[in-house]
PDB file of C-alpha atoms in Angstrom:
ATOM      1  CA  MET A 661      -4.516 -10.533  -5.668  1.00  0.00           C
ATOM      2  CA  ARG A 662      -3.599  -8.450  -8.568  1.00  0.00           C
ATOM      3  CA  VAL A 663      -5.812  -8.204 -11.845  1.00  0.00           C
ATOM      4  CA  GLN A 664      -4.651  -6.488 -14.955  1.00  0.00           C
ATOM      5  CA  SER A 665      -4.538  -3.078 -14.700  1.00  0.00           C
ATOM      6  CA  LEU A 666      -7.062  -1.077 -17.341  1.00  0.00           C
ATOM      7  CA  THR A 667      -4.285  -0.243 -19.927  1.00  0.00           C
ATOM      8  CA  LEU A 668      -3.231  -3.835 -20.018  1.00  0.00           C
ATOM      9  CA  ALA A 669      -6.406  -4.967 -20.085  1.00  0.00           C
ATOM     10  CA  VAL A 670      -7.596  -2.890 -23.239  1.00  0.00           C
ATOM     11  CA  ALA A 671      -4.066  -3.423 -25.258  1.00  0.00           C
ATOM     12  CA  GLY A 672      -3.802  -7.073 -24.821  1.00  0.00           C
ATOM     13  CA  ALA A 673      -0.697  -9.056 -25.242  1.00  0.00           C
ATOM     14  CA  ALA A 674       0.908  -6.375 -27.565  1.00  0.00           C
ATOM     15  CA  LEU A 675       1.784  -4.343 -24.464  1.00  0.00           C
ATOM     16  CA  LEU A 676       3.698  -7.399 -22.795  1.00  0.00           C
ATOM     17  CA  ALA A 677       7.660  -6.443 -23.211  1.00  0.00           C
ATOM     18  CA  PRO A 678      10.722  -8.827 -22.790  1.00  0.00           C
ATOM     19  CA  ALA A 679      12.568  -8.096 -20.018  1.00  0.00           C
ATOM     20  CA  PRO A 680      16.710  -8.453 -20.342  1.00  0.00           C
ATOM     21  CA  ALA A 681      18.264 -11.338 -19.109  1.00  0.00           C
ATOM     22  CA  SER A 682      19.598  -9.509 -16.003  1.00  0.00           C
ATOM     23  CA  ALA A 683      15.910  -8.511 -15.091  1.00  0.00           C
ATOM     24  CA  ALA A 684      15.337 -11.397 -12.465  1.00  0.00           C
ATOM     25  CA  LEU A 685      16.434  -9.939  -8.692  1.00  0.00           C
ATOM     26  CA  PRO A 686      18.235 -12.280  -6.754  1.00  0.00           C
ATOM     27  CA  ALA A 687      15.932 -14.275  -4.177  1.00  0.00           C
ATOM     28  CA  ALA A 688      18.192 -12.699  -1.135  1.00  0.00           C
ATOM     29  CA  ALA A 689      17.285  -8.860  -2.590  1.00  0.00           C
ATOM     30  CA  ARG A 690      13.635 -10.157  -3.027  1.00  0.00           C
ATOM     31  CA  ALA A 691      12.920 -11.192   0.517  1.00  0.00           C
ATOM     32  CA  SER A 692      14.758  -8.498   2.208  1.00  0.00           C
ATOM     33  CA  ALA A 693      12.330  -6.189   4.104  1.00  0.00           C
ATOM     34  CA  PRO A 694      11.866  -2.761   2.135  1.00  0.00           C
ATOM     35  CA  ALA A 695      13.324   0.369   4.286  1.00  0.00           C
ATOM     36  CA  VAL A 696      10.879   2.983   5.378  1.00  0.00           C
ATOM     37  CA  VAL A 697      11.244   6.315   4.183  1.00  0.00           C
ATOM     38  CA  ARG A 698      10.006   9.454   6.419  1.00  0.00           C
ATOM     39  CA  GLU A 699       8.544  12.125   4.568  1.00  0.00           C
ATOM     40  CA  GLY A 700       7.351  15.635   6.216  1.00  0.00           C
ATOM     41  CA  ASP A 701       6.475  16.507   9.735  1.00  0.00           C
ATOM     42  CA  VAL A 702       2.367  15.743   9.210  1.00  0.00           C
ATOM     43  CA  GLN A 703       1.596  12.503  11.326  1.00  0.00           C
ATOM     44  CA  ALA A 704      -0.343   9.298  10.195  1.00  0.00           C
ATOM     45  CA  ALA A 705      -2.358   9.504  13.221  1.00  0.00           C
ATOM     46  CA  ALA A 706      -3.453  13.528  13.045  1.00  0.00           C
ATOM     47  CA  LEU A 707      -4.749  12.602   9.491  1.00  0.00           C
ATOM     48  CA  LEU A 708      -6.088   8.966  10.451  1.00  0.00           C
ATOM     49  CA  ALA A 709      -8.069  10.866  13.341  1.00  0.00           C
ATOM     50  CA  LYS A 710      -9.600  13.140  10.789  1.00  0.00           C
ATOM     51  CA  LEU A 711     -10.879  10.463   8.479  1.00  0.00           C
ATOM     52  CA  SER A 712     -12.724   8.115  11.368  1.00  0.00           C
ATOM     53  CA  GLY A 713     -15.829   8.177  10.016  1.00  0.00           C
ATOM     54  CA  CYS A 714     -17.079   8.158   5.896  1.00  0.00           C
ATOM     55  CA  ALA A 715     -19.534  10.435   3.812  1.00  0.00           C
ATOM     56  CA  GLN A 716     -19.670   8.042   0.891  1.00  0.00           C
ATOM     57  CA  VAL A 717     -19.172   9.948  -2.373  1.00  0.00           C
ATOM     58  CA  SER A 718     -19.322   6.888  -4.526  1.00  0.00           C
ATOM     59  CA  ASN A 719     -22.586   5.214  -5.677  1.00  0.00           C
ATOM     60  CA  GLY A 720     -21.488   1.999  -4.411  1.00  0.00           C
ATOM     61  CA  ARG A 721     -18.569  -0.210  -3.422  1.00  0.00           C
ATOM     62  CA  TYR A 722     -15.309  -1.836  -4.379  1.00  0.00           C
ATOM     63  CA  ARG A 723     -13.450  -5.190  -4.322  1.00  0.00           C
ATOM     64  CA  SER A 724     -10.170  -4.930  -2.822  1.00  0.00           C
ATOM     65  CA  ASP A 725      -9.565  -8.335  -5.183  1.00  0.00           C
ATOM     66  CA  ASP A 726     -11.371 -10.391  -7.654  1.00  0.00           C
ATOM     67  CA  GLY A 727     -13.791 -12.536  -5.544  1.00  0.00           C
ATOM     68  CA  ALA A 728     -13.780 -10.467  -2.872  1.00  0.00           C
ATOM     69  CA  ARG A 729     -17.079  -8.670  -1.139  1.00  0.00           C
ATOM     70  CA  ALA A 730     -17.414  -5.117  -2.482  1.00  0.00           C
ATOM     71  CA  ASN A 731     -17.478  -3.225   0.685  1.00  0.00           C
ATOM     72  CA  ILE A 732     -14.936  -0.354   0.313  1.00  0.00           C
ATOM     73  CA  PRO A 733     -16.515   2.898   0.055  1.00  0.00           C
ATOM     74  CA  VAL A 734     -14.900   6.215  -1.625  1.00  0.00           C
ATOM     75  CA  CYS A 735     -15.307   8.930   0.943  1.00  0.00           C
ATOM     76  CA  GLY A 736     -15.370  12.444   0.972  1.00  0.00           C
ATOM     77  CA  LYS A 737     -14.045  15.173   3.140  1.00  0.00           C
ATOM     78  CA  GLN A 738     -13.786  18.839   2.680  1.00  0.00           C
ATOM     79  CA  GLY A 739     -11.175  19.489  -0.244  1.00  0.00           C
ATOM     80  CA  ALA A 740     -10.437  15.810  -0.583  1.00  0.00           C
ATOM     81  CA  VAL A 741     -11.724  12.011  -1.206  1.00  0.00           C
ATOM     82  CA  PHE A 742     -10.436   8.780   0.644  1.00  0.00           C
ATOM     83  CA  TRP A 743     -10.651   4.907   0.873  1.00  0.00           C
ATOM     84  CA  LYS A 744      -9.435   2.801   3.119  1.00  0.00           C
ATOM     85  CA  ALA A 745      -8.386  -0.760   1.417  1.00  0.00           C
ATOM     86  CA  ASP A 746      -5.635  -3.001   0.938  1.00  0.00           C
ATOM     87  CA  MET A 747      -2.424  -2.355  -1.322  1.00  0.00           C
ATOM     88  CA  ASP A 748      -1.941  -4.521  -4.268  1.00  0.00           C
ATOM     89  CA  ILE A 749       1.915  -3.750  -6.427  1.00  0.00           C
ATOM     90  CA  ASP A 750       1.672  -1.847  -9.677  1.00  0.00           C
ATOM     91  CA  CYS A 751       4.500  -2.436 -11.504  1.00  0.00           C
ATOM     92  CA  ASP A 752       3.206  -1.094 -14.728  1.00  0.00           C
ATOM     93  CA  GLY A 753       5.363   1.485 -16.789  1.00  0.00           C
ATOM     94  CA  ARG A 754       8.671   1.529 -17.818  1.00  0.00           C
ATOM     95  CA  PRO A 755      10.517  -1.768 -17.537  1.00  0.00           C
ATOM     96  CA  GLY A 756      13.552  -2.043 -15.110  1.00  0.00           C
ATOM     97  CA  ARG A 757      15.203  -4.389 -12.788  1.00  0.00           C
ATOM     98  CA  ARG A 758      12.285  -5.217 -10.467  1.00  0.00           C
ATOM     99  CA  CYS A 759       9.339  -4.181 -12.375  1.00  0.00           C
ATOM    100  CA  ASN A 760       9.472  -6.051 -15.959  1.00  0.00           C
ATOM    101  CA  SER A 761       7.259  -9.144 -17.634  1.00  0.00           C
ATOM    102  CA  ARG A 762       9.701 -11.743 -15.792  1.00  0.00           C
ATOM    103  CA  THR A 763       9.102 -10.285 -12.515  1.00  0.00           C
ATOM    104  CA  ASP A 764       5.299  -9.851 -12.637  1.00  0.00           C
ATOM    105  CA  PRO A 765       3.325 -11.752 -14.965  1.00  0.00           C
ATOM    106  CA  LEU A 766       0.840  -9.414 -15.300  1.00  0.00           C
ATOM    107  CA  PHE A 767       3.236  -6.399 -16.399  1.00  0.00           C
ATOM    108  CA  SER A 768       2.180  -3.829 -18.821  1.00  0.00           C
ATOM    109  CA  ASP A 769       4.665  -1.511 -20.308  1.00  0.00           C
ATOM    110  CA  ALA A 770       2.226   1.370 -20.192  1.00  0.00           C
ATOM    111  CA  THR A 771       0.891   3.651 -17.864  1.00  0.00           C
ATOM    112  CA  ALA A 772      -2.650   5.598 -18.223  1.00  0.00           C
ATOM    113  CA  TYR A 773      -0.560   8.647 -17.698  1.00  0.00           C
ATOM    114  CA  GLN A 774       2.714   9.712 -18.875  1.00  0.00           C
ATOM    115  CA  GLN A 775       5.839  11.600 -17.638  1.00  0.00           C
ATOM    116  CA  SER A 776       6.487  15.239 -19.311  1.00  0.00           C
ATOM    117  CA  ASP A 777       8.979  13.990 -21.753  1.00  0.00           C
ATOM    118  CA  GLY A 778       6.515  11.439 -23.172  1.00  0.00           C
ATOM    119  CA  ARG A 779       7.847   8.136 -21.391  1.00  0.00           C
ATOM    120  CA  GLN A 780       6.051   5.576 -19.434  1.00  0.00           C
ATOM    121  CA  LEU A 781       5.986   6.657 -15.483  1.00  0.00           C
ATOM    122  CA  ASP A 782       8.585   4.164 -13.398  1.00  0.00           C
ATOM    123  CA  ALA A 783       7.084   2.072 -10.923  1.00  0.00           C
ATOM    124  CA  GLU A 784       9.975   1.486  -9.148  1.00  0.00           C
ATOM    125  CA  THR A 785      10.983   4.776  -8.505  1.00  0.00           C
ATOM    126  CA  LEU A 786       7.943   6.919  -8.532  1.00  0.00           C
ATOM    127  CA  PRO A 787       5.239   6.700  -5.800  1.00  0.00           C
ATOM    128  CA  TYR A 788       1.929   6.485  -7.415  1.00  0.00           C
ATOM    129  CA  ILE A 789      -1.072   5.164  -6.593  1.00  0.00           C
ATOM    130  CA  VAL A 790      -4.330   3.622  -8.841  1.00  0.00           C
ATOM    131  CA  VAL A 791      -7.376   4.851  -9.401  1.00  0.00           C
ATOM    132  CA  PRO A 792     -10.379   2.613 -10.659  1.00  0.00           C
ATOM    133  CA  GLY A 793     -11.533   3.016 -14.204  1.00  0.00           C
ATOM    134  CA  VAL A 794     -14.840   5.322 -14.475  1.00  0.00           C
ATOM    135  CA  SER A 795     -17.929   3.481 -13.715  1.00  0.00           C
ATOM    136  CA  SER A 796     -21.114   3.534 -12.165  1.00  0.00           C
ATOM    137  CA  ILE A 797     -19.624   3.073  -8.822  1.00  0.00           C
ATOM    138  CA  TRP A 798     -17.573   6.217  -9.212  1.00  0.00           C
ATOM    139  CA  ASN A 799     -16.146   8.749 -11.311  1.00  0.00           C
ATOM    140  CA  HIS A 800     -12.937   9.992 -10.257  1.00  0.00           C
ATOM    141  CA  ARG A 801     -13.016  13.033 -12.675  1.00  0.00           C
ATOM    142  CA  ASP A 802     -16.437  14.522 -11.170  1.00  0.00           C
ATOM    143  CA  HIS A 803     -14.429  14.902  -7.838  1.00  0.00           C
ATOM    144  CA  ASP A 804     -11.274  16.698  -9.490  1.00  0.00           C
ATOM    145  CA  VAL A 805      -9.353  13.572  -9.385  1.00  0.00           C
ATOM    146  CA  ARG A 806      -6.981  13.427 -12.449  1.00  0.00           C
ATOM    147  CA  ALA A 807      -3.498  12.543 -13.410  1.00  0.00           C
ATOM    148  CA  GLY A 808      -0.926  14.019 -11.221  1.00  0.00           C
ATOM    149  CA  SER A 809      -3.287  14.574  -8.286  1.00  0.00           C
ATOM    150  CA  VAL A 810      -1.559  14.292  -4.954  1.00  0.00           C
ATOM    151  CA  ALA A 811      -2.335  11.692  -2.336  1.00  0.00           C
ATOM    152  CA  ALA A 812      -1.044  11.099   1.047  1.00  0.00           C
ATOM    153  CA  VAL A 813      -1.065   6.965   1.622  1.00  0.00           C
ATOM    154  CA  ILE A 814      -0.798   6.368   4.978  1.00  0.00           C
ATOM    155  CA  TYR A 815       0.188   3.060   6.359  1.00  0.00           C
ATOM    156  CA  ARG A 816       0.584   2.550  10.325  1.00  0.00           C
ATOM    157  CA  ASP A 817       2.666   5.707  11.495  1.00  0.00           C
ATOM    158  CA  ARG A 818       3.795   6.329   8.067  1.00  0.00           C
ATOM    159  CA  VAL A 819       2.886   9.078   5.257  1.00  0.00           C
ATOM    160  CA  GLN A 820       3.851   8.695   1.785  1.00  0.00           C
ATOM    161  CA  TYR A 821       3.135  11.656  -0.845  1.00  0.00           C
ATOM    162  CA  ALA A 822       1.916   9.749  -4.148  1.00  0.00           C
ATOM    163  CA  VAL A 823       0.467  11.149  -7.252  1.00  0.00           C
ATOM    164  CA  VAL A 824      -2.219   9.772  -9.528  1.00  0.00           C
ATOM    165  CA  GLY A 825      -0.179   7.423 -11.932  1.00  0.00           C
ATOM    166  CA  ASP A 826      -2.292   4.873 -13.455  1.00  0.00           C
ATOM    167  CA  ILE A 827      -6.081   3.592 -13.838  1.00  0.00           C
ATOM    168  CA  GLY A 828      -7.342   0.194 -13.109  1.00  0.00           C
ATOM    169  CA  PRO A 829     -10.173  -2.165 -13.000  1.00  0.00           C
ATOM    170  CA  ARG A 830     -13.529  -0.505 -12.612  1.00  0.00           C
ATOM    171  CA  HIS A 831     -14.530  -2.514  -9.687  1.00  0.00           C
ATOM    172  CA  ILE A 832     -11.122  -2.945  -7.683  1.00  0.00           C
ATOM    173  CA  ILE A 833      -9.705  -0.387  -5.316  1.00  0.00           C
ATOM    174  CA  GLY A 834      -6.611  -0.591  -3.080  1.00  0.00           C
ATOM    175  CA  GLU A 835      -3.226  -0.325  -5.733  1.00  0.00           C
ATOM    176  CA  ALA A 836       0.193   1.565  -5.787  1.00  0.00           C
ATOM    177  CA  SER A 837       3.269   1.694  -7.360  1.00  0.00           C
ATOM    178  CA  TYR A 838       5.972  -0.691  -6.282  1.00  0.00           C
ATOM    179  CA  ALA A 839       7.967   2.814  -5.103  1.00  0.00           C
ATOM    180  CA  THR A 840       5.020   3.801  -2.743  1.00  0.00           C
ATOM    181  CA  ALA A 841       4.955  -0.139  -1.149  1.00  0.00           C
ATOM    182  CA  LYS A 842       8.395   0.003  -0.644  1.00  0.00           C
ATOM    183  CA  ALA A 843       8.886   3.335   1.037  1.00  0.00           C
ATOM    184  CA  LEU A 844       5.868   2.599   3.498  1.00  0.00           C
ATOM    185  CA  GLY A 845       7.506  -0.716   4.476  1.00  0.00           C
ATOM    186  CA  ILE A 846       5.166  -2.894   2.618  1.00  0.00           C
ATOM    187  CA  ARG A 847       6.843  -5.815   0.947  1.00  0.00           C
ATOM    188  CA  PRO A 848       7.074  -4.580  -2.801  1.00  0.00           C
ATOM    189  CA  ASP A 849       6.759  -7.792  -4.834  1.00  0.00           C
ATOM    190  CA  PRO A 850       4.344  -7.613  -7.256  1.00  0.00           C
ATOM    191  CA  THR A 851       3.764 -11.339  -7.521  1.00  0.00           C
ATOM    192  CA  GLY A 852       3.684 -11.931  -3.482  1.00  0.00           C
ATOM    193  CA  GLY A 853       3.832  -8.470  -1.714  1.00  0.00           C
ATOM    194  CA  GLY A 854       1.145  -5.694  -0.747  1.00  0.00           C
ATOM    195  CA  THR A 855      -0.497  -5.988   2.210  1.00  0.00           C
ATOM    196  CA  ASN A 856      -4.388  -7.015   2.679  1.00  0.00           C
ATOM    197  CA  ALA A 857      -5.672  -4.579   4.873  1.00  0.00           C
ATOM    198  CA  GLY A 858      -4.863  -1.170   6.786  1.00  0.00           C
ATOM    199  CA  VAL A 859      -4.056   1.280   3.957  1.00  0.00           C
ATOM    200  CA  THR A 860      -5.733   4.657   3.407  1.00  0.00           C
ATOM    201  CA  TYR A 861      -5.471   6.421   0.277  1.00  0.00           C
ATOM    202  CA  LEU A 862      -6.160  10.163   0.860  1.00  0.00           C
ATOM    203  CA  VAL A 863      -6.357  12.023  -2.484  1.00  0.00           C
ATOM    204  CA  PHE A 864      -6.499  16.227  -2.362  1.00  0.00           C
ATOM    205  CA  LYS A 865      -9.269  17.289  -5.118  1.00  0.00           C
ATOM    206  CA  ASP A 866      -8.115  19.885  -7.691  1.00  0.00           C
ATOM    207  CA  SER A 867      -4.488  19.176  -7.066  1.00  0.00           C
ATOM    208  CA  ARG A 868      -1.810  18.516  -9.923  1.00  0.00           C
ATOM    209  CA  VAL A 869       1.928  17.629  -9.269  1.00  0.00           C
ATOM    210  CA  ALA A 870       3.988  19.246 -12.511  1.00  0.00           C
ATOM    211  CA  PRO A 871       5.737  17.778 -13.724  1.00  0.00           C
ATOM    212  CA  ILE A 872       3.980  14.441 -12.616  1.00  0.00           C
ATOM    213  CA  GLU A 873       7.464  12.459 -12.354  1.00  0.00           C
ATOM    214  CA  SER A 874       8.866  15.174 -10.065  1.00  0.00           C
ATOM    215  CA  HIS A 875       8.323  13.783  -6.370  1.00  0.00           C
ATOM    216  CA  ARG A 876      10.050  16.171  -4.732  1.00  0.00           C
ATOM    217  CA  ALA A 877       6.827  18.612  -6.034  1.00  0.00           C
ATOM    218  CA  ALA A 878       4.732  15.944  -4.787  1.00  0.00           C
ATOM    219  CA  VAL A 879       6.179  15.913  -1.315  1.00  0.00           C
ATOM    220  CA  THR A 880       5.901  19.847  -1.239  1.00  0.00           C
ATOM    221  CA  LEU A 881       2.410  20.041  -2.505  1.00  0.00           C
ATOM    222  CA  GLY A 882       1.360  17.163  -0.839  1.00  0.00           C
ATOM    223  CA  GLU A 883       3.000  18.228   2.836  1.00  0.00           C
ATOM    224  CA  GLY A 884       1.196  21.950   2.257  1.00  0.00           C
ATOM    225  CA  LEU A 885      -2.333  19.984   1.315  1.00  0.00           C
ATOM    226  CA  ALA A 886      -2.059  17.936   4.220  1.00  0.00           C
ATOM    227  CA  ARG A 887      -1.342  20.437   6.661  1.00  0.00           C
ATOM    228  CA  LYS A 888      -4.588  22.653   4.967  1.00  0.00           C
ATOM    229  CA  PHE A 889      -6.721  19.649   5.233  1.00  0.00           C
ATOM    230  CA  LEU A 890      -5.967  19.024   9.265  1.00  0.00           C
ATOM    231  CA  ASP A 891      -6.701  22.702   9.727  1.00  0.00           C
ATOM    232  CA  GLU A 892      -9.931  22.832   7.695  1.00  0.00           C
ATOM    233  CA  ASN A 893     -11.465  19.765   9.192  1.00  0.00           C
TER     234      ASN A 893
END
């Protein structure tokens, strides 16, 4: 169950934007299975083999959803942090046909970070992940994770490169943009999509994609850092 992102919780109803009448997607299109996108040569199995244990770096543990047990730690590995969780769908940012206030009752037209031209990120087209808001559980900034940090999101035998693009609730972890889910073959519908488990979020410390909206740059940087991660761990 997705809850309001930090940007929506702070700004409140003023951030809700009406969607154009054409925003609703036909039922057949919503039900169709997303196409899986294959990126780079680094194998999911190789990365997961390096992430079999957990050296916990968070002070506590996160919930996957409101009301769930707090049992998800943030773990550290040389040059990276990672967590294993579910995936809720973040549709926040620039409104589009699939991400707007009609398709998503928790929609916010703002993301924590913006494009190089000042516009909000586009969840429909940009693979990005959400990190929890700073709290006593964990402060991502203390681990060199910031706007535009590159991540390898792993699901089954698939690897999708993404950027840190939004900040969510302080006690919940496991959320990524519509585009991230779609590329991984996960149903991207913000009201009924996502997956309950099986997603690994590997974030490379002290990395930054510039401009943040360039997915091609994220893939290039992410693939290089993933190979380096495998060589060093």
